[in-house]
PDB file of C-alpha atoms and ligand atoms in Angstrom:
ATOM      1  CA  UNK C 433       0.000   0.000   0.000  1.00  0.00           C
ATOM      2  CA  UNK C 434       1.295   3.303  -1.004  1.00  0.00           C
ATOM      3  CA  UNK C 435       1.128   6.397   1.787  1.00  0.00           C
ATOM      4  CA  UNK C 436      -1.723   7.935   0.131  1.00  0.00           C
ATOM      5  CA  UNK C 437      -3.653   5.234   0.060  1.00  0.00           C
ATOM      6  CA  UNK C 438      -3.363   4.200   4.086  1.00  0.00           C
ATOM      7  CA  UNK C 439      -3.882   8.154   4.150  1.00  0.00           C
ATOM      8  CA  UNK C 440      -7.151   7.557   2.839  1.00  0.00           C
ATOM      9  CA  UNK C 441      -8.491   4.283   5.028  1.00  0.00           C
ATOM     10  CA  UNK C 442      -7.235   6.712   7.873  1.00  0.00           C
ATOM     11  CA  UNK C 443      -9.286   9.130   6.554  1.00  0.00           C
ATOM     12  CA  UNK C 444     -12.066   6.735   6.106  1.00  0.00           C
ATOM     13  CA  UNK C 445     -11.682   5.390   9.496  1.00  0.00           C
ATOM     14  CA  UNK C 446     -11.694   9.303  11.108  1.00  0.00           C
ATOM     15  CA  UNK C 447     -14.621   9.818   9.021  1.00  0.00           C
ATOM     16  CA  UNK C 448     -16.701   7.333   9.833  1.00  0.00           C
ATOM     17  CA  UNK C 449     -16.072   7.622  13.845  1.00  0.00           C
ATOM     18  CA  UNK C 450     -17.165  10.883  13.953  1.00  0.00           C
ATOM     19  CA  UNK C 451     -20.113   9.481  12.312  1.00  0.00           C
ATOM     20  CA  UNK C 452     -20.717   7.001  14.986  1.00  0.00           C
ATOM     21  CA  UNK C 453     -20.079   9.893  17.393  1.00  0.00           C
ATOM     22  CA  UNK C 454     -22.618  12.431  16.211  1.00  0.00           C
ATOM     23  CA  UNK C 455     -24.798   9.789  15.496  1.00  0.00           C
ATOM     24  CA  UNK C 456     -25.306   8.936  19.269  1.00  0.00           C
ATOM     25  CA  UNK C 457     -28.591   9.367  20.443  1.00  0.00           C
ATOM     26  CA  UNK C 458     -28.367  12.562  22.618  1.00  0.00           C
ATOM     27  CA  UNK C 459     -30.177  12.712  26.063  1.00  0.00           C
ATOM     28  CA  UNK C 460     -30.167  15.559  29.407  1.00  0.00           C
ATOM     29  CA  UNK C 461     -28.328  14.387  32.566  1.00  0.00           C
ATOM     30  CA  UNK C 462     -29.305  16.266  35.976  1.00  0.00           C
ATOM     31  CA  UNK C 463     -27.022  19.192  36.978  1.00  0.00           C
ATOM     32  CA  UNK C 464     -26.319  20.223  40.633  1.00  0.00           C
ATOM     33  CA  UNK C 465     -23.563  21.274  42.772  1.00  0.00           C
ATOM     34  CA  UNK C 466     -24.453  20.770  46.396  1.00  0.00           C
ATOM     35  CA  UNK C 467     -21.905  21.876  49.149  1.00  0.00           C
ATOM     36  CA  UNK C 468     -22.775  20.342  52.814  1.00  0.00           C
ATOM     37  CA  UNK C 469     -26.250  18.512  51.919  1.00  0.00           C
ATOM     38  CA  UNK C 470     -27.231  22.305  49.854  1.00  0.00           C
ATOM     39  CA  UNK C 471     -27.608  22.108  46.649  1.00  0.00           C
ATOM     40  CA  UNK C 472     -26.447  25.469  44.726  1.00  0.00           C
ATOM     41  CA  UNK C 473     -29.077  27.147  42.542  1.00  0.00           C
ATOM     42  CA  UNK C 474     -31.248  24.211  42.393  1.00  0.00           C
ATOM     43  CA  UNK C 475     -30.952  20.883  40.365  1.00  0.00           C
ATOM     44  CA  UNK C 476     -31.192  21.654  36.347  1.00  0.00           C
ATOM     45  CA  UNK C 477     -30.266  19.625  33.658  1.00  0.00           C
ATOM     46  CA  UNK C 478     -27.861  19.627  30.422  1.00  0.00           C
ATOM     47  CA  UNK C 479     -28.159  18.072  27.029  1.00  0.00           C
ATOM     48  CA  UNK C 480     -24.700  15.885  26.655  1.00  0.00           C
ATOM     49  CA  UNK C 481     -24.074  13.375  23.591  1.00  0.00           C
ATOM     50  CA  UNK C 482     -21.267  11.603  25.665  1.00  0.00           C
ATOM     51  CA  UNK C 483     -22.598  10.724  29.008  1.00  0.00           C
ATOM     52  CA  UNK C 484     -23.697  12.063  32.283  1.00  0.00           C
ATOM     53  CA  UNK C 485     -20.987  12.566  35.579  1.00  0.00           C
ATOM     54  CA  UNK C 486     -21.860  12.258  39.242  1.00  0.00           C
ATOM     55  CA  UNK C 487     -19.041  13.107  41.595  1.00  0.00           C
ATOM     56  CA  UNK C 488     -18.864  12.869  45.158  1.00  0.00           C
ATOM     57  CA  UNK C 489     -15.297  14.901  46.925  1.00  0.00           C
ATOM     58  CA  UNK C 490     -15.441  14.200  50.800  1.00  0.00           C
ATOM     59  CA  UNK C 491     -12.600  16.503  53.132  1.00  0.00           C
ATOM     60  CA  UNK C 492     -13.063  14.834  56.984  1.00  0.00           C
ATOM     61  CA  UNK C 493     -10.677  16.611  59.197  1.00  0.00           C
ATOM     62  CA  UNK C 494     -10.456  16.518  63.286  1.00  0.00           C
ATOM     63  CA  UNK C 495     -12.949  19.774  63.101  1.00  0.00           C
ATOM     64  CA  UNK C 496     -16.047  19.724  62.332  1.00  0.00           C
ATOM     65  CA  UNK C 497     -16.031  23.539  60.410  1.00  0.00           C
ATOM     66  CA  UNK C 498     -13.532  22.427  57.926  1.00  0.00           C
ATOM     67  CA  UNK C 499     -15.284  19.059  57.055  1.00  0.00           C
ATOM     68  CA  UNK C 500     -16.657  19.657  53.117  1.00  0.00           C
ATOM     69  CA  UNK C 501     -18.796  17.548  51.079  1.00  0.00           C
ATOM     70  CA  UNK C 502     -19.087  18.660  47.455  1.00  0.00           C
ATOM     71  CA  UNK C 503     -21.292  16.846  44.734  1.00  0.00           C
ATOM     72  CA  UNK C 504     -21.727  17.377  41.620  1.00  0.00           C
ATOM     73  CA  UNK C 505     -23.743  16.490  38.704  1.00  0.00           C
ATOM     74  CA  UNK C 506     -24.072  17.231  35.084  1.00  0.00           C
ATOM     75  CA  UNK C 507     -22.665  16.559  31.083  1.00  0.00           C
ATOM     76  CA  UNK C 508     -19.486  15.113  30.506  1.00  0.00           C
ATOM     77  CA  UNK C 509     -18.154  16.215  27.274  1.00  0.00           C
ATOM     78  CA  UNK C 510     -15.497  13.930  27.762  1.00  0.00           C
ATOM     79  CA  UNK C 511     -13.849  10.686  29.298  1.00  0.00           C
ATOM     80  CA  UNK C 512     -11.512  12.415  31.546  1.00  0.00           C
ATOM     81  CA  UNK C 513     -13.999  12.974  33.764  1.00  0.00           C
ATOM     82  CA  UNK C 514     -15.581   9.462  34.670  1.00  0.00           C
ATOM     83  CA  UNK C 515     -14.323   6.645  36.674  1.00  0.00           C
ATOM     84  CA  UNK C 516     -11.966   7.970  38.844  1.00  0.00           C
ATOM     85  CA  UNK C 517     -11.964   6.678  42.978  1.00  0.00           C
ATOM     86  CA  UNK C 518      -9.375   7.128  45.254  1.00  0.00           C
ATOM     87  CA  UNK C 519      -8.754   8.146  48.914  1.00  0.00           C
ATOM     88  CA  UNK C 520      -5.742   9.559  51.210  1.00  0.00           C
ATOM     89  CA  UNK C 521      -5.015   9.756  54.778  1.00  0.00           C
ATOM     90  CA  UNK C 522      -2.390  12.814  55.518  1.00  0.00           C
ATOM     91  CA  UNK C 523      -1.388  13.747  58.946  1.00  0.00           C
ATOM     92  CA  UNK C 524      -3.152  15.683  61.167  1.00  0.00           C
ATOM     93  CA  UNK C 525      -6.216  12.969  60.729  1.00  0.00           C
ATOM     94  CA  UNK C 526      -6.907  14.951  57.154  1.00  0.00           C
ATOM     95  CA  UNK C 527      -9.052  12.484  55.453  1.00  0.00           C
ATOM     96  CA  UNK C 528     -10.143  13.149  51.637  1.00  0.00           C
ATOM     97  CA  UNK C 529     -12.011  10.615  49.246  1.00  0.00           C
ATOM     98  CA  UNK C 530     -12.775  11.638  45.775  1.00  0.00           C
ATOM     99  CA  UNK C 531     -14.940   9.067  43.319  1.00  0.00           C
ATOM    100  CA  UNK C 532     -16.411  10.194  40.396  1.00  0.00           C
ATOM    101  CA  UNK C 533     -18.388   7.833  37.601  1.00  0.00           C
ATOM    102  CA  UNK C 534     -20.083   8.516  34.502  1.00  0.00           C
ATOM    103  CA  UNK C 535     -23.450   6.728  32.947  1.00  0.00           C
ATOM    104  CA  UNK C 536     -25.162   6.734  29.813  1.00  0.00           C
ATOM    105  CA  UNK C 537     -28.918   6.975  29.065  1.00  0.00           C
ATOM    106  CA  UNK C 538     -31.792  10.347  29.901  1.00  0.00           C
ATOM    107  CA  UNK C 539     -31.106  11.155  33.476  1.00  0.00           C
ATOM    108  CA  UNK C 540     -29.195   8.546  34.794  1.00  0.00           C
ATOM    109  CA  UNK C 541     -27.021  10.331  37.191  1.00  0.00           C
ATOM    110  CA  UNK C 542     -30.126  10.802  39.142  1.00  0.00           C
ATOM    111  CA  UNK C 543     -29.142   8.727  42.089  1.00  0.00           C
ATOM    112  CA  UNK C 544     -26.800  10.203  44.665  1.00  0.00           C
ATOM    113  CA  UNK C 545     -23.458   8.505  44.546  1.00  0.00           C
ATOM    114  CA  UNK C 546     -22.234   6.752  48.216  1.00  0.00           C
ATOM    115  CA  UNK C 547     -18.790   6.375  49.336  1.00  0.00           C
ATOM    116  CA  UNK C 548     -17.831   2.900  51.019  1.00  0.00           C
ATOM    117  CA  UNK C 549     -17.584   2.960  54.615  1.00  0.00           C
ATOM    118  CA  UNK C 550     -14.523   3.837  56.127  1.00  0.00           C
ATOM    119  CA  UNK C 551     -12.099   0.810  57.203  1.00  0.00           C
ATOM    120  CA  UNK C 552     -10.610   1.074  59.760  1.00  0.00           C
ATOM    121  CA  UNK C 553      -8.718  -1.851  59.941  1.00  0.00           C
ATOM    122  CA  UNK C 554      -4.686  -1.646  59.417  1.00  0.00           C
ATOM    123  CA  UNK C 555      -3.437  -3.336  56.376  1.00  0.00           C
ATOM    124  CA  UNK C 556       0.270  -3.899  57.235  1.00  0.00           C
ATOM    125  CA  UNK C 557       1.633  -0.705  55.667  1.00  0.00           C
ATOM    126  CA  UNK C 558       3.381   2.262  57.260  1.00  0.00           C
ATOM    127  CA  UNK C 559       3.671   6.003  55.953  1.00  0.00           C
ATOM    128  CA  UNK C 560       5.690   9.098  57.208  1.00  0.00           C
ATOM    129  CA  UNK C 561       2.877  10.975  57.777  1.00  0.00           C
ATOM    130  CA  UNK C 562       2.541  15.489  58.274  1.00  0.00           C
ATOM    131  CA  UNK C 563       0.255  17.985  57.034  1.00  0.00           C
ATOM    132  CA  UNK C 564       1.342  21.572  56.927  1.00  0.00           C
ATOM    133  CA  UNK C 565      -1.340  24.364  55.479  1.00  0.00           C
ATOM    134  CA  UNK C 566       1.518  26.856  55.590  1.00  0.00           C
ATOM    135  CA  UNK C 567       4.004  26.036  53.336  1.00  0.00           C
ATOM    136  CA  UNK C 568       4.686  23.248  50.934  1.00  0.00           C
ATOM    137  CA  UNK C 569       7.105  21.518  53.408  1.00  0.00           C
ATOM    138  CA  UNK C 570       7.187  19.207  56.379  1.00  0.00           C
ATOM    139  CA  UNK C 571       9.793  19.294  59.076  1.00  0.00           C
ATOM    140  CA  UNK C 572       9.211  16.488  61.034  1.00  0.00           C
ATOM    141  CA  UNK C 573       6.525  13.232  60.036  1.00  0.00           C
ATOM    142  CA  UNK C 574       5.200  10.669  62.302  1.00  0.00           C
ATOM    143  CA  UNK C 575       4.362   7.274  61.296  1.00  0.00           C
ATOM    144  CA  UNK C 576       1.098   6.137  60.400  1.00  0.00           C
ATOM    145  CA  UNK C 577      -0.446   3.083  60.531  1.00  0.00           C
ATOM    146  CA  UNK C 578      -2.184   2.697  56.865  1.00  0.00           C
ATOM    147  CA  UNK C 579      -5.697   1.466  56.673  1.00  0.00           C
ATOM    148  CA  UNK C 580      -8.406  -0.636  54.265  1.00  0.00           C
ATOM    149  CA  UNK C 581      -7.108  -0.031  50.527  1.00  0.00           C
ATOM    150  CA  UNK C 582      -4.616   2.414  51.202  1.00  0.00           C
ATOM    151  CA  UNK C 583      -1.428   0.512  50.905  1.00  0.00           C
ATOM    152  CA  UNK C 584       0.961   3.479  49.382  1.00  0.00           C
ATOM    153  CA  UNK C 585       3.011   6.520  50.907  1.00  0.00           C
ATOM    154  CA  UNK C 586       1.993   9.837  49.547  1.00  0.00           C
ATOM    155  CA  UNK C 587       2.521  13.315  49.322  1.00  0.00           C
ATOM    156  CA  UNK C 588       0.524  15.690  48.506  1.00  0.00           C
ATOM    157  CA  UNK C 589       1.392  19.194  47.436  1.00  0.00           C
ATOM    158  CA  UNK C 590      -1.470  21.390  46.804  1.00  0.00           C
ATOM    159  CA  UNK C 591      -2.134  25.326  45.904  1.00  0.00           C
ATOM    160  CA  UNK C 592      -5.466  26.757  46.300  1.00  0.00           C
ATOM    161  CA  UNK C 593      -6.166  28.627  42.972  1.00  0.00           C
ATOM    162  CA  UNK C 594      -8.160  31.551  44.475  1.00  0.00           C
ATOM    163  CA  UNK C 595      -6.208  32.424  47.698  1.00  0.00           C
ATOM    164  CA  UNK C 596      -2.757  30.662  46.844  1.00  0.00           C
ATOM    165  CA  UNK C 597      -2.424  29.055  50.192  1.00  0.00           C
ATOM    166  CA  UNK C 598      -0.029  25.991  49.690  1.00  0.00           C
ATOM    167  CA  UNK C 599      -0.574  22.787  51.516  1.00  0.00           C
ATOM    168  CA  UNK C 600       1.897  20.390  52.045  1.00  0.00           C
ATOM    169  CA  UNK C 601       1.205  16.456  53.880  1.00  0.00           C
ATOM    170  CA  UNK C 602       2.464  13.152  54.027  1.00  0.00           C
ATOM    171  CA  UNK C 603       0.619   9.815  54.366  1.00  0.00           C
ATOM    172  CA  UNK C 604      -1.374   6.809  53.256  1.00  0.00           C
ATOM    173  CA  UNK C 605      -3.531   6.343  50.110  1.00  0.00           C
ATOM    174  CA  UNK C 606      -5.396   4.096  47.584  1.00  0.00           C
ATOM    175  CA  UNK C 607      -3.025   3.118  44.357  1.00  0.00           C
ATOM    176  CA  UNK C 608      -5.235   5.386  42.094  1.00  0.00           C
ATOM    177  CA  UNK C 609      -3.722   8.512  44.104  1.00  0.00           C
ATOM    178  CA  UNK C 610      -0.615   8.154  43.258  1.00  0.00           C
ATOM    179  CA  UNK C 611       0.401  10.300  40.462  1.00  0.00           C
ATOM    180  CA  UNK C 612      -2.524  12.599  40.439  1.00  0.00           C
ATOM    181  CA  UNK C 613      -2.355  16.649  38.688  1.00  0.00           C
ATOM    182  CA  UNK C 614      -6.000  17.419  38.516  1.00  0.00           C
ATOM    183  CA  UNK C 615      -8.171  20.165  40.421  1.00  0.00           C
ATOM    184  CA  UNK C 616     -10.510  19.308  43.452  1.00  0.00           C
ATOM    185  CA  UNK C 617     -13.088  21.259  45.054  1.00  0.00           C
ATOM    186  CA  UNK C 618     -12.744  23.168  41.465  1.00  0.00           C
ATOM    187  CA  UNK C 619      -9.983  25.377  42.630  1.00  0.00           C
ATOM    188  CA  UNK C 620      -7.913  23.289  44.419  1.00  0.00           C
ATOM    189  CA  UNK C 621      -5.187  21.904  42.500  1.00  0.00           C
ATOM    190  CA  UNK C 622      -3.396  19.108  44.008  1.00  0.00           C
ATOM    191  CA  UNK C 623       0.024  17.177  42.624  1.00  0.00           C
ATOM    192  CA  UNK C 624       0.349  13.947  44.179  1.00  0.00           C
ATOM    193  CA  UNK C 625       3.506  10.946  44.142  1.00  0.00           C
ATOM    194  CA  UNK C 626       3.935   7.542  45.916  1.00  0.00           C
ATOM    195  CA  UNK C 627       6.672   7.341  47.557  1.00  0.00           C
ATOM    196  CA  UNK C 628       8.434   4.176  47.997  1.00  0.00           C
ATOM    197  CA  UNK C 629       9.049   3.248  51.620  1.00  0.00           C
ATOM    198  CA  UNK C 630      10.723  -0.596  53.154  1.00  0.00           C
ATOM    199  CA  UNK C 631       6.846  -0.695  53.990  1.00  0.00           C
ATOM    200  CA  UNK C 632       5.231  -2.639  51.491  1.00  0.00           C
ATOM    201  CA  UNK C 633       8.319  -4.140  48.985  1.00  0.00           C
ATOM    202  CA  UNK C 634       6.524  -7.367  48.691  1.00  0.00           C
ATOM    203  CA  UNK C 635       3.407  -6.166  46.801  1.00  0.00           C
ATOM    204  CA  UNK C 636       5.570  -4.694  44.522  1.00  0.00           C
ATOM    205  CA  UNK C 637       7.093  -7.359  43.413  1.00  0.00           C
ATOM    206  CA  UNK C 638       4.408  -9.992  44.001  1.00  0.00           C
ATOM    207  CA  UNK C 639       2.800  -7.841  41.152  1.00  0.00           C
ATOM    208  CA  UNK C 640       5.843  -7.839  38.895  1.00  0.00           C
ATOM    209  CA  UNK C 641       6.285 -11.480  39.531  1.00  0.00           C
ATOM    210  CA  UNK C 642       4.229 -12.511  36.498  1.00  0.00           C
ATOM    211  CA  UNK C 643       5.492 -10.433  33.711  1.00  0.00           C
ATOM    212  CA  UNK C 644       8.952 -11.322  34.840  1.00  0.00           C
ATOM    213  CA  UNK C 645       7.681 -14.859  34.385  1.00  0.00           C
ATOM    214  CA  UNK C 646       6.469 -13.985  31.302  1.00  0.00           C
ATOM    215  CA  UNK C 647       9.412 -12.073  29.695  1.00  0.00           C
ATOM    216  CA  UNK C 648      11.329 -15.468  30.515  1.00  0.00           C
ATOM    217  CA  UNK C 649       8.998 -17.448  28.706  1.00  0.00           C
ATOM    218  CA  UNK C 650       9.295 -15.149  25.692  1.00  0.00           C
ATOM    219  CA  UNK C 651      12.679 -14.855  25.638  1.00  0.00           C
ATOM    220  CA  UNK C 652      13.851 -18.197  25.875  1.00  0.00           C
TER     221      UNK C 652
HETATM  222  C1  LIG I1088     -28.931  13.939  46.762  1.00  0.00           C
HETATM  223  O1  LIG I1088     -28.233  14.721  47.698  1.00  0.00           O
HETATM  224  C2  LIG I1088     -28.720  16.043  47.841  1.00  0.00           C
HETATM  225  C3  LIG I1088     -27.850  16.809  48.816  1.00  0.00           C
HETATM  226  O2  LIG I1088     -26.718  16.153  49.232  1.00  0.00           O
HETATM  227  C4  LIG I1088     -30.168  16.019  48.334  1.00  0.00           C
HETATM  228  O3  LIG I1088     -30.649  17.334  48.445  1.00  0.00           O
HETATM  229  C5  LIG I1088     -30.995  15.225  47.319  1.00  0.00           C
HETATM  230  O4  LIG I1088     -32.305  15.119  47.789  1.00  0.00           O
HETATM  231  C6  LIG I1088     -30.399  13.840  47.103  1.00  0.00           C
HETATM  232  N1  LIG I1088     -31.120  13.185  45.998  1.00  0.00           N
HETATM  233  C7  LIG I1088     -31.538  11.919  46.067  1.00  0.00           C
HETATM  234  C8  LIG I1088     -32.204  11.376  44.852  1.00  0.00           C
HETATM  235  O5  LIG I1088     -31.378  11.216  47.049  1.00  0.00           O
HETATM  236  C1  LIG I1089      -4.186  24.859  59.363  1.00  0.00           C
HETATM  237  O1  LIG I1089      -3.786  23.843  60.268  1.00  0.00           O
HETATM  238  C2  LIG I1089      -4.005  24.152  61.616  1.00  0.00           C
HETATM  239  C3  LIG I1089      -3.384  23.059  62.459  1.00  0.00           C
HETATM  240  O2  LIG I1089      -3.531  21.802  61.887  1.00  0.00           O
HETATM  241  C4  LIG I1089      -5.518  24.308  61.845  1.00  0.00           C
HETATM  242  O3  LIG I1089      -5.776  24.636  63.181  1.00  0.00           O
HETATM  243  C5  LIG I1089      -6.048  25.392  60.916  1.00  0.00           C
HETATM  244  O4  LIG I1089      -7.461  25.472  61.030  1.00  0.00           O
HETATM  245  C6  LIG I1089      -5.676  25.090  59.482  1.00  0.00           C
HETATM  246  N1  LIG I1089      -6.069  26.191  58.620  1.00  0.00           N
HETATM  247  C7  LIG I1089      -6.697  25.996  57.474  1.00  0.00           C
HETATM  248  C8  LIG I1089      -7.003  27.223  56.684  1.00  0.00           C
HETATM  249  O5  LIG I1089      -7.010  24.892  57.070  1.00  0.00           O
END
């Protein structure tokens, strides 16, 4: 085949998606943002021709003022924005879950989305754990004692968009936190890495165990 003509079947191919795309039946999802149990300017809803988001971002801290419990509803225009779950422990008993799932179909994001209760059962692993709303630092961690799913060491940097207070912490979370650079809260952006610790080395490779098995195989 000559370039032009895999040029064309691309073109063909590109074509014919965006076909499929448009040609997706196009329904209304509910819209609502409610902070604390009130729901902002009421519950609307959108037209989407992707799918419809409910989101559910949970802040539990040792007083009860700065507890926050944002969800929101509405149109996702895009995939970025469904099926995402994870959780983190930092010092300082600073507890945030975020989970966030998509649906298709008229109105399906009706139902309020749950978070699992909390476990509070240790798992094993141990973090360096801090939490400092001052600067993007920690001086001194103390070790926590990591509970249900979260099995990794993070830290957390984050910079609050509107005021620019930094926030720096230290501590346990779900796999799926690791590696985040995304906005929470909508102006809260947050930068997050695992850090490996003598903690938990066997899970690691436990997991690698197979492909290294399978690499063998290949190879030989
Ligand atoms: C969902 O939650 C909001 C506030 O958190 C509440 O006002 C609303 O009634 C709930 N909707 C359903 C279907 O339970
Ligand atoms: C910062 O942290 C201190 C101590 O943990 C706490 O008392 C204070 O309320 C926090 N301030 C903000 C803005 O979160």
């Amino acid at each position: 085949m000559g370039w032009s003509s895999i040029l064309k079947s691309l073109l063909t191919v590109f074509v014919l998606s965006i076909l499929a795309v448009c040609s997706v039946e196009s329904y209304t999802c509910i819209q609502a943002t409610c902070e604390n149990g009130n729901c902002l300017g009421g519950t609307r809803t959108c037209p989407t021709s992707y799918s419809c988001f409910s989101q559910i971002q949970k802040l539990e801290t040792p007083s009860p003022d700065t507890n926050l419990v944002l969800e929101q509803k509405g149109c996702a225009s895009y995939q970025n924005l469904c099926a995402l779950e994870f959780s983190a422990t930092l010092g300082n008993r600073q507890k945030f879950r975020y989970k966030t799932q998509c649906c298709t179909g008229e109105q399906c994001n009706k139902e309020n989305l749950t978070l699992p209760p909390l476990s509070s059962e240790v798992n094993g692993v141990e973090c360096p754990a801090c939490y400092n709303n001052k600067t993007n630092t920690c001086s001194t961690t103390t070790p926590l004692k990591c509970t249900g799913a979260e099995k990794r060491c993070i830290e957390v940097t984050s910079r609050d968009l509107s005021s620019n207070i930094v926030m720096y912490g230290k501590g346990c979370a779900t796999e799926n936190a690791c590696a985040l650079y995304m906005t929470v809260f909508n102006n809260i952006q947050i930068k997050t890495s695992c850090i490996s610790t003598n903690g938990s080395p066997a899970l690691k490779s436990a997991a690698s165990l197979p492909v290294i098995l399978l690499l063998q195989k290949i190879l030989l």
